[in-house]
Short mmCIF file of C-alpha atoms in Angstrom, two decimals:
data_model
loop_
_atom_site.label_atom_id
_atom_site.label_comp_id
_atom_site.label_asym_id
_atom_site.label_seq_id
_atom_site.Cartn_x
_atom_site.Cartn_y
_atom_site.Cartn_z
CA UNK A 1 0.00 0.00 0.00
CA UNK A 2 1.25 3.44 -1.08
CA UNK A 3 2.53 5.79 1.77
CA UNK A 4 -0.82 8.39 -0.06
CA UNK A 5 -3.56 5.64 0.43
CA UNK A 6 -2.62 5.30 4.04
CA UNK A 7 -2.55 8.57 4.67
CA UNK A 8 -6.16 8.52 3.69
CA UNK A 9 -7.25 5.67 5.43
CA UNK A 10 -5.48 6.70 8.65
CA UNK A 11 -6.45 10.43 8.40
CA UNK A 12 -10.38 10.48 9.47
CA UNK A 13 -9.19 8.34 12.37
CA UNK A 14 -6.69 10.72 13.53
CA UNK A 15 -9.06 13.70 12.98
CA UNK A 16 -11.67 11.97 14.96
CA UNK A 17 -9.23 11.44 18.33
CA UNK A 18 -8.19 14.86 18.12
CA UNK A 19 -11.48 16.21 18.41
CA UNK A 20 -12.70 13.68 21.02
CA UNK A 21 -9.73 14.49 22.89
CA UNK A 22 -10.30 18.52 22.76
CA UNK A 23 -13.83 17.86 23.49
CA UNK A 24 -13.16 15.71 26.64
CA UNK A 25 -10.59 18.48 27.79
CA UNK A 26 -13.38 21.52 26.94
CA UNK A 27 -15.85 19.37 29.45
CA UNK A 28 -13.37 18.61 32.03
CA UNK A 29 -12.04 22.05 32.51
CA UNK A 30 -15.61 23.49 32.42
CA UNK A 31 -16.66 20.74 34.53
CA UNK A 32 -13.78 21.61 37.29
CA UNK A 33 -14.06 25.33 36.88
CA UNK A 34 -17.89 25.02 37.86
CA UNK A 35 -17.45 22.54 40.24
CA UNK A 36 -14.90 24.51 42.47
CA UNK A 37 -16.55 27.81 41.63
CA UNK A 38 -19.50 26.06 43.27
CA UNK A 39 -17.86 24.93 46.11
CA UNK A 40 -17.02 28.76 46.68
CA UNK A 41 -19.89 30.11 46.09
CA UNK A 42 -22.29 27.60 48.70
CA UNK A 43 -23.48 28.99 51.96
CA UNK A 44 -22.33 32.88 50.41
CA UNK A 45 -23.99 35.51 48.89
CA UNK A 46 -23.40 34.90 45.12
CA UNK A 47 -24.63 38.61 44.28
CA UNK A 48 -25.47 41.65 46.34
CA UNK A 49 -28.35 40.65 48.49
CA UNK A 50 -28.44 36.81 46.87
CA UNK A 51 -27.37 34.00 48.78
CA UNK A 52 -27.16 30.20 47.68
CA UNK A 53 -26.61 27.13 50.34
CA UNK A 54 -27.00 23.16 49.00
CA UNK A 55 -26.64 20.05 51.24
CA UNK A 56 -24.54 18.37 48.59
CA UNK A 57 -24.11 18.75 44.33
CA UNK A 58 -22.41 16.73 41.35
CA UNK A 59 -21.29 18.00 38.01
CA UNK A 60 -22.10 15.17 34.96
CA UNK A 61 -23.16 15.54 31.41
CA UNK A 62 -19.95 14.57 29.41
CA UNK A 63 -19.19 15.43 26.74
CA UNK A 64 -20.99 17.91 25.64
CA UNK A 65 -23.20 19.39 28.13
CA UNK A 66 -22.53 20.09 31.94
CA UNK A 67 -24.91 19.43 34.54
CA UNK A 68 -24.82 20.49 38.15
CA UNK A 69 -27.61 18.55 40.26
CA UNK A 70 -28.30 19.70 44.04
CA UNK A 71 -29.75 18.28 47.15
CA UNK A 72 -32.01 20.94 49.27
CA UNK A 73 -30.85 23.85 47.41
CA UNK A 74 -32.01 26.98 48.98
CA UNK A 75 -31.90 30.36 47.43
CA UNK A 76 -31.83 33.61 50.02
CA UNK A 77 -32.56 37.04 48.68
CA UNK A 78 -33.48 40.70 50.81
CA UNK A 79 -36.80 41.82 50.02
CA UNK A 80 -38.86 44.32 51.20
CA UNK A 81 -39.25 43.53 54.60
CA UNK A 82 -37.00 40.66 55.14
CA UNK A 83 -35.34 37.45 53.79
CA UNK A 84 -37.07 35.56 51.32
CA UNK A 85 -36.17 32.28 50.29
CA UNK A 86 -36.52 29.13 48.63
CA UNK A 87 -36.20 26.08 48.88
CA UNK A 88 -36.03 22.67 46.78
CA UNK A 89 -35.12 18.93 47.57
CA UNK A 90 -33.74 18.51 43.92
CA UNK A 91 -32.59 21.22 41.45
CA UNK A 92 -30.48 20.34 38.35
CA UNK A 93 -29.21 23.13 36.13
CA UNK A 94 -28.29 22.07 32.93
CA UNK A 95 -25.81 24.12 29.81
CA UNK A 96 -23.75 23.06 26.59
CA UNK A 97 -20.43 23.40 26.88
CA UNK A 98 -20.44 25.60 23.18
CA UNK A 99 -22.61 28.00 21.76
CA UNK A 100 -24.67 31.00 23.49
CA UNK A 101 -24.50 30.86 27.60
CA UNK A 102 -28.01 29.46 28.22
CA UNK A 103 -28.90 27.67 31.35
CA UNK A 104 -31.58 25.36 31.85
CA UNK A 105 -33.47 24.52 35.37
CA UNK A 106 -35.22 22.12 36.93
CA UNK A 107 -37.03 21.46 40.40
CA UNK A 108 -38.63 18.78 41.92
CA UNK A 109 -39.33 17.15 45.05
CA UNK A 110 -40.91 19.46 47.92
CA UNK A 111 -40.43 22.85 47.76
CA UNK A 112 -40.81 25.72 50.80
CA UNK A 113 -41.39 29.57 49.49
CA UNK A 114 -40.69 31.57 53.32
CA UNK A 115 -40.86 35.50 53.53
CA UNK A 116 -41.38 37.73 56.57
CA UNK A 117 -44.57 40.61 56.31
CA UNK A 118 -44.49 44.01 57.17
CA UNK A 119 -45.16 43.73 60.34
CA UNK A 120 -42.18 41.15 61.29
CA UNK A 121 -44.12 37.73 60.67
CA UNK A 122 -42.27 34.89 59.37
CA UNK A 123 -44.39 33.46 56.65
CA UNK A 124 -43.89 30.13 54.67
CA UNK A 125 -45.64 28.52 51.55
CA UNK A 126 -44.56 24.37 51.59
CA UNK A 127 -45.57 23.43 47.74
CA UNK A 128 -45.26 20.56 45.26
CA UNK A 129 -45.29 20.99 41.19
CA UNK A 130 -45.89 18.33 38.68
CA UNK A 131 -42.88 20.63 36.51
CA UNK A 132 -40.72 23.66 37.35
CA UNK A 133 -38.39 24.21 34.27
CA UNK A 134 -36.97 28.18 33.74
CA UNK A 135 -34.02 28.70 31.40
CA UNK A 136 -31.79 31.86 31.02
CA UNK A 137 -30.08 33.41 28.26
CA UNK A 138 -27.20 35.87 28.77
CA UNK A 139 -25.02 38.05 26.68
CA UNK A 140 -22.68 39.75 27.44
CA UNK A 141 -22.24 38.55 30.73
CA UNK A 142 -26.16 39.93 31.13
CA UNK A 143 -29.04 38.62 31.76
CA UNK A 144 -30.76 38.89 28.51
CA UNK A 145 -33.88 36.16 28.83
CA UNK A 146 -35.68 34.38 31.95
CA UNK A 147 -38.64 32.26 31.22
CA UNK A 148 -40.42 30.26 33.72
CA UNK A 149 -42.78 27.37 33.26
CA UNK A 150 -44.69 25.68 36.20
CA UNK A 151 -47.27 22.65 35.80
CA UNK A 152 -49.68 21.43 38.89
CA UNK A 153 -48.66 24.39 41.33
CA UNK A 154 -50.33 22.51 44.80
CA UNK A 155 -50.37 23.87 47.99
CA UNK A 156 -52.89 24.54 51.02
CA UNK A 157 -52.95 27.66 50.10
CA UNK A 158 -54.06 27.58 46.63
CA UNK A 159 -53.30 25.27 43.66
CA UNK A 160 -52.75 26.22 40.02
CA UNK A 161 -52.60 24.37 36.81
CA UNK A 162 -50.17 25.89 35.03
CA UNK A 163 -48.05 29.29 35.80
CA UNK A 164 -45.73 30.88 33.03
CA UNK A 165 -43.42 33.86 33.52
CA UNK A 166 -41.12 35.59 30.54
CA UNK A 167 -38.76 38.30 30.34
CA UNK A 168 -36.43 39.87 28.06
CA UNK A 169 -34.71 42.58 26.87
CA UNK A 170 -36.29 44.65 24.06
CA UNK A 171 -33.67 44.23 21.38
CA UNK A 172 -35.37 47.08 19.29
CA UNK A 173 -35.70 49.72 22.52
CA UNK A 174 -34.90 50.35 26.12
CA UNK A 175 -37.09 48.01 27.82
CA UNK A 176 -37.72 45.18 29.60
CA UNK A 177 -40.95 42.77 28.13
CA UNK A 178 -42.91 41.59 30.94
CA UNK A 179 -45.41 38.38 30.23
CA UNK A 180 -47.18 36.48 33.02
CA UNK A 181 -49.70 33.82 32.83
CA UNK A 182 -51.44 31.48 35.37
CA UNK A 183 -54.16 29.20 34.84
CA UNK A 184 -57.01 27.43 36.71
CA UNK A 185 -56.55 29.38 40.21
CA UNK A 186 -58.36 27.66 43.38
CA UNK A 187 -58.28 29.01 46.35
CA UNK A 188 -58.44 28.39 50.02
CA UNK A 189 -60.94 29.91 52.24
CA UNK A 190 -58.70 33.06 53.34
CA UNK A 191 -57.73 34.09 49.73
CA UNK A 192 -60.96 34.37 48.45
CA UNK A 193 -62.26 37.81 47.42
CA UNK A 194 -64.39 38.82 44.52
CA UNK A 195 -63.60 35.69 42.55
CA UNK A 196 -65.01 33.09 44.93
CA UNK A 197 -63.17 29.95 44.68
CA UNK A 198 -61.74 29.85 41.41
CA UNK A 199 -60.12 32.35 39.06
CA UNK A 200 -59.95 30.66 35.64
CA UNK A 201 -57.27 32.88 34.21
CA UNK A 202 -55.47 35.81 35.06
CA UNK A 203 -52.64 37.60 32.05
CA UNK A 204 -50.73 40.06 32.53
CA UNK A 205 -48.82 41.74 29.42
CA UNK A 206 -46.46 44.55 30.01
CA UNK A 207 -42.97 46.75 29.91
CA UNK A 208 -40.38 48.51 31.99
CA UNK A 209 -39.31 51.54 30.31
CA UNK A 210 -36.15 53.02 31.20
CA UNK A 211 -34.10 48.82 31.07
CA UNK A 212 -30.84 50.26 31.24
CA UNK A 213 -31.51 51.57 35.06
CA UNK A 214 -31.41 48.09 35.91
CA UNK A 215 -28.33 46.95 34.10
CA UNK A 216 -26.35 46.63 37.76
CA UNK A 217 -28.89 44.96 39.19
CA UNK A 218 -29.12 42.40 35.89
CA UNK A 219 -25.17 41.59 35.87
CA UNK A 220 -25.21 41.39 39.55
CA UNK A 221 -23.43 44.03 40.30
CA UNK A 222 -25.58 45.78 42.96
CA UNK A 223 -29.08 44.75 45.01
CA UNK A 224 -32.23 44.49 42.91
CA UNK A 225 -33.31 47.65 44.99
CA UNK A 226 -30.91 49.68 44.13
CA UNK A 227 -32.37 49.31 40.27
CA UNK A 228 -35.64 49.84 41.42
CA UNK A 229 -34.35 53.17 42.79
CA UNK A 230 -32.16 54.44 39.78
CA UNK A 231 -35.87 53.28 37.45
CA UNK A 232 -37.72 55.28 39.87
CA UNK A 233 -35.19 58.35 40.08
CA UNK A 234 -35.60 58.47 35.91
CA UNK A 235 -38.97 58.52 36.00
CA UNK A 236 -39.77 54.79 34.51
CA UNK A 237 -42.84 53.60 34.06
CA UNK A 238 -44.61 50.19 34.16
CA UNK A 239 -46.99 50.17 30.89
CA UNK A 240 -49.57 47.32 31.31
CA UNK A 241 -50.43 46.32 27.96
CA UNK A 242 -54.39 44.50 27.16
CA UNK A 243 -53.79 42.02 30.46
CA UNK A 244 -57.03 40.13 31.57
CA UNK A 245 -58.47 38.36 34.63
CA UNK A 246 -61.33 35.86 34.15
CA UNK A 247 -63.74 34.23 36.83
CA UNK A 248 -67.45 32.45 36.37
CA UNK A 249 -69.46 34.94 34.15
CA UNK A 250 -67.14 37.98 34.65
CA UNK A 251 -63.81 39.20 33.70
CA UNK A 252 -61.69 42.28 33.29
CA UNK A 253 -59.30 43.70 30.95
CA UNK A 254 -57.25 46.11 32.51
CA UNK A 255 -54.40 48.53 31.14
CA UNK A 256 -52.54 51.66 32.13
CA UNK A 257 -49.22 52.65 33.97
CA UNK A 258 -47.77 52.86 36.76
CA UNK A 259 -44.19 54.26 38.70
CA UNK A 260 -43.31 55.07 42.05
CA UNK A 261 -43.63 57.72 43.88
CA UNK A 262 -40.80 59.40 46.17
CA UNK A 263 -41.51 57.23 48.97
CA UNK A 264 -41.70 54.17 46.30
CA UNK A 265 -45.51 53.93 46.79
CA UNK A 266 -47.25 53.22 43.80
CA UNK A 267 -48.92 55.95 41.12
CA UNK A 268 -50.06 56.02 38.07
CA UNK A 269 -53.94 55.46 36.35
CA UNK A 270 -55.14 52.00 35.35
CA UNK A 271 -58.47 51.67 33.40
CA UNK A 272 -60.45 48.10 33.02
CA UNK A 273 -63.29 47.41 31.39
CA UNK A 274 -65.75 44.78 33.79
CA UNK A 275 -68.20 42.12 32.29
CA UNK A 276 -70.24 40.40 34.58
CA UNK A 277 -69.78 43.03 37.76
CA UNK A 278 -73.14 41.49 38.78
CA UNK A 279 -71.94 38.13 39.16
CA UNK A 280 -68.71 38.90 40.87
CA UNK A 281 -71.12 40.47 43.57
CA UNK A 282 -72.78 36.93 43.80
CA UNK A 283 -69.37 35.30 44.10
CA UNK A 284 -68.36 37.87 47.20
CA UNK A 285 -71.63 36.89 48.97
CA UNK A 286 -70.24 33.80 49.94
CA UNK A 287 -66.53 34.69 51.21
CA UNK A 288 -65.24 36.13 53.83
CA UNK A 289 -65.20 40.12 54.22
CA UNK A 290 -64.08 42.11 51.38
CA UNK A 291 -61.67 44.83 51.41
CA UNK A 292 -62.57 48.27 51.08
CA UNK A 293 -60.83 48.48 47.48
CA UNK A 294 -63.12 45.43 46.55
CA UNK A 295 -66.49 46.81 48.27
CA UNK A 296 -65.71 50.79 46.35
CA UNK A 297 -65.52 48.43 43.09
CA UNK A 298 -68.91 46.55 43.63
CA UNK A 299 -70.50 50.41 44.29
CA UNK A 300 -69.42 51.38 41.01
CA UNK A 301 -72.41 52.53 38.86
CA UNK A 302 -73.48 50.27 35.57
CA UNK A 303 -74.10 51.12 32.18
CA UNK A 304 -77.71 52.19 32.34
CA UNK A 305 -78.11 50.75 29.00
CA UNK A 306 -79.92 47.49 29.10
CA UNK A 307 -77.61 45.40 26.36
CA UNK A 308 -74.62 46.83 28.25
CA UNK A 309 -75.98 45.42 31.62
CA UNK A 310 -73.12 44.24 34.85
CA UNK A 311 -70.46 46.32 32.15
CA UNK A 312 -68.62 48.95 33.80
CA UNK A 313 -65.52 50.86 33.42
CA UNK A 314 -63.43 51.60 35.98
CA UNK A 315 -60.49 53.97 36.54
CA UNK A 316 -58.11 53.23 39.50
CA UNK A 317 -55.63 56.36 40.20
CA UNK A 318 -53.13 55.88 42.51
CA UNK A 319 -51.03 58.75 44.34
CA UNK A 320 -49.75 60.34 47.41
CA UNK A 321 -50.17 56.67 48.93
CA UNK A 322 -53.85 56.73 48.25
CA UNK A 323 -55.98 54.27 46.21
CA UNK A 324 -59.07 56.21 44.02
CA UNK A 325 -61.62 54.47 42.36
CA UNK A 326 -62.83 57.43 40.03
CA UNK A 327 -62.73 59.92 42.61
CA UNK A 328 -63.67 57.90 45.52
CA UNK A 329 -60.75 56.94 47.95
CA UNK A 330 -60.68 53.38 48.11
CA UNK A 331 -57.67 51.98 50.22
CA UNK A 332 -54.21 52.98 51.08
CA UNK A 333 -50.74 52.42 49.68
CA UNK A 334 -47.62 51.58 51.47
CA UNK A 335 -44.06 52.02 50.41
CA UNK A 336 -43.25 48.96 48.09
CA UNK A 337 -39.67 48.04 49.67
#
């Protein structure tokens, strides 16, 4: 055999090591890297105001994808009042070792949501989901996507059938796209309002103007408050685009803006359009004791016209820490953190 035709026989073999080899040695030193930066990072705060703590992890996935799966994780952040954390038996997060830096997560297991209220009380929400998967997409070292999907929320408290969160960066302006969705809401005894038992859907569809006030906050470079306060400083606004909320034989479609104040208290002017405002008064009968924001809604007056009976619009203003259904004071705003 000619020194040529070995070559080519021999060639696609050699070709073929080489690139296993440089792909094993791409995992393992991504592997290690995350492994010990792990290991660095557990019981710490990870960001400003973030802190992570697991029982135990591993790092798998050769060779071409790295995951890191968790016992108990917990996740500690500072909110408005207090620590709020939580917490999840399993938790796997899952990334290729090439292409864009996306992260993929999953929970399972029991799960434990704990806050503390404004008055001191520690609070805590044990829970169970059929699914919890999220990814994230960064760029440039930013956050540039989060997008949360949750199937079979159950808890005392309330259950849901499916909850969906997205956000992103506006690619074509300075904002952050809000989208929320939850599905099939039933409620305990305590958290029923206007709605009675069951909300069938609530959507919410909105934007943070002003997205580069957070930019600190996204690469974790400073608390999530202290975005909140450079947004509010520049006067951003929280436009809420055609987002509904449907129960029995009535529903609303609400939109409008909103900002915060000086003393980060809500204000702005929302306007929704009620179907049904008769039946939502049927629903209340049987709770427990409505608010005053929800008993200034049921006063509103109806459409005197007979085709447009139980339809009502409503406009909700909200300033100097004071809730106003048209001009009717309807409830009382405190500082949001």
């Amino acid at each position: 055999m000619k020194y040529s035709s070995r070559l080519f026989l021999w060639a696609p073999f050699v070709l073929l090591l080489a690139l296993a080899v440089g792909v094993s040695a791409r995992w393992y030193q991504v592997a290690n890297a995350l492994s010990a930066k792990l290991d660095t990072m557990n019981g710490r705060e990870v960001i400003p105001g973030v802190s992570l703590h697991f029982a135990s992890k591993t790092v798998g996935g050769f060779p071409f994808r790295v995951d890191a799966v968790f016992k108990n994780l917990e996740l500690g952040m500072i909110g408005p009042h207090g620590l709020i954390t939580w917490r999840a038996e399993d938790f796997a997060a899952h990334a290729l070792t090439y292409g864009r830096e996306k992260w993929i997560f999953e929970a399972a297991g029991k799960q434990r949501l704990s806050w503390t209220t404004r008055n001191g009380e520690p609070k805590g929400l044990p829970f169970e989901s059929g699914s919890l998967h999220a990814s994230a997409v960064f760029r440039e070292a930013k956050l540039d996507r989060f997008d949360l999907d949750l199937v079979g929320f159950d808890s005392a408290a309330l259950n849901a059938a499916r909850i969906q969160f997205h956000a992103r960066h506006n690619p074509k302006a300075d904002r952050i796209d809000v989208v929320a969705d939850v599905e099939e809401i039933h409620l305990s005894p305590p958290l029923r309002g206007l709605c009675g038992e069951v909300v069938d859907h609530v959507k919410l569809d909105g934007d943070f103007s002003n997205a580069a006030a957070f930019a600190k906050a996204i690469t974790g470079d400073a608390k999530w408050q202290s975005g909140f306060d450079a947004w509010r400083s520049q006067g951003g606004r929280f436009f809420l685009g055609q987002s509904e909320i449907a129960c029995g034989r009535s529903s609303a479609f609400v939109q409008g803006q909103l900002g915060l104040d000086a003393q980060k208290r809500p204000r702005g002017l929302l306007t929704a359009q009620l179907v049904g405002l008769g039946a939502l008064g049927e629903s209340a009968e049987h709770g427990p004791p409505l608010g005053t924001f929800a008993k200034a809604l049921l006063d509103q007056p109806r459409d005197p016209n007979p085709a447009q009976e139980g339809r009502v619009t409503v406009r909700a203003a909200f300033r100097d820490g004071i809730s106003y259904l048209g001009n009717t004071p309807a409830g009382t705003n405190d500082p949001q953190y």
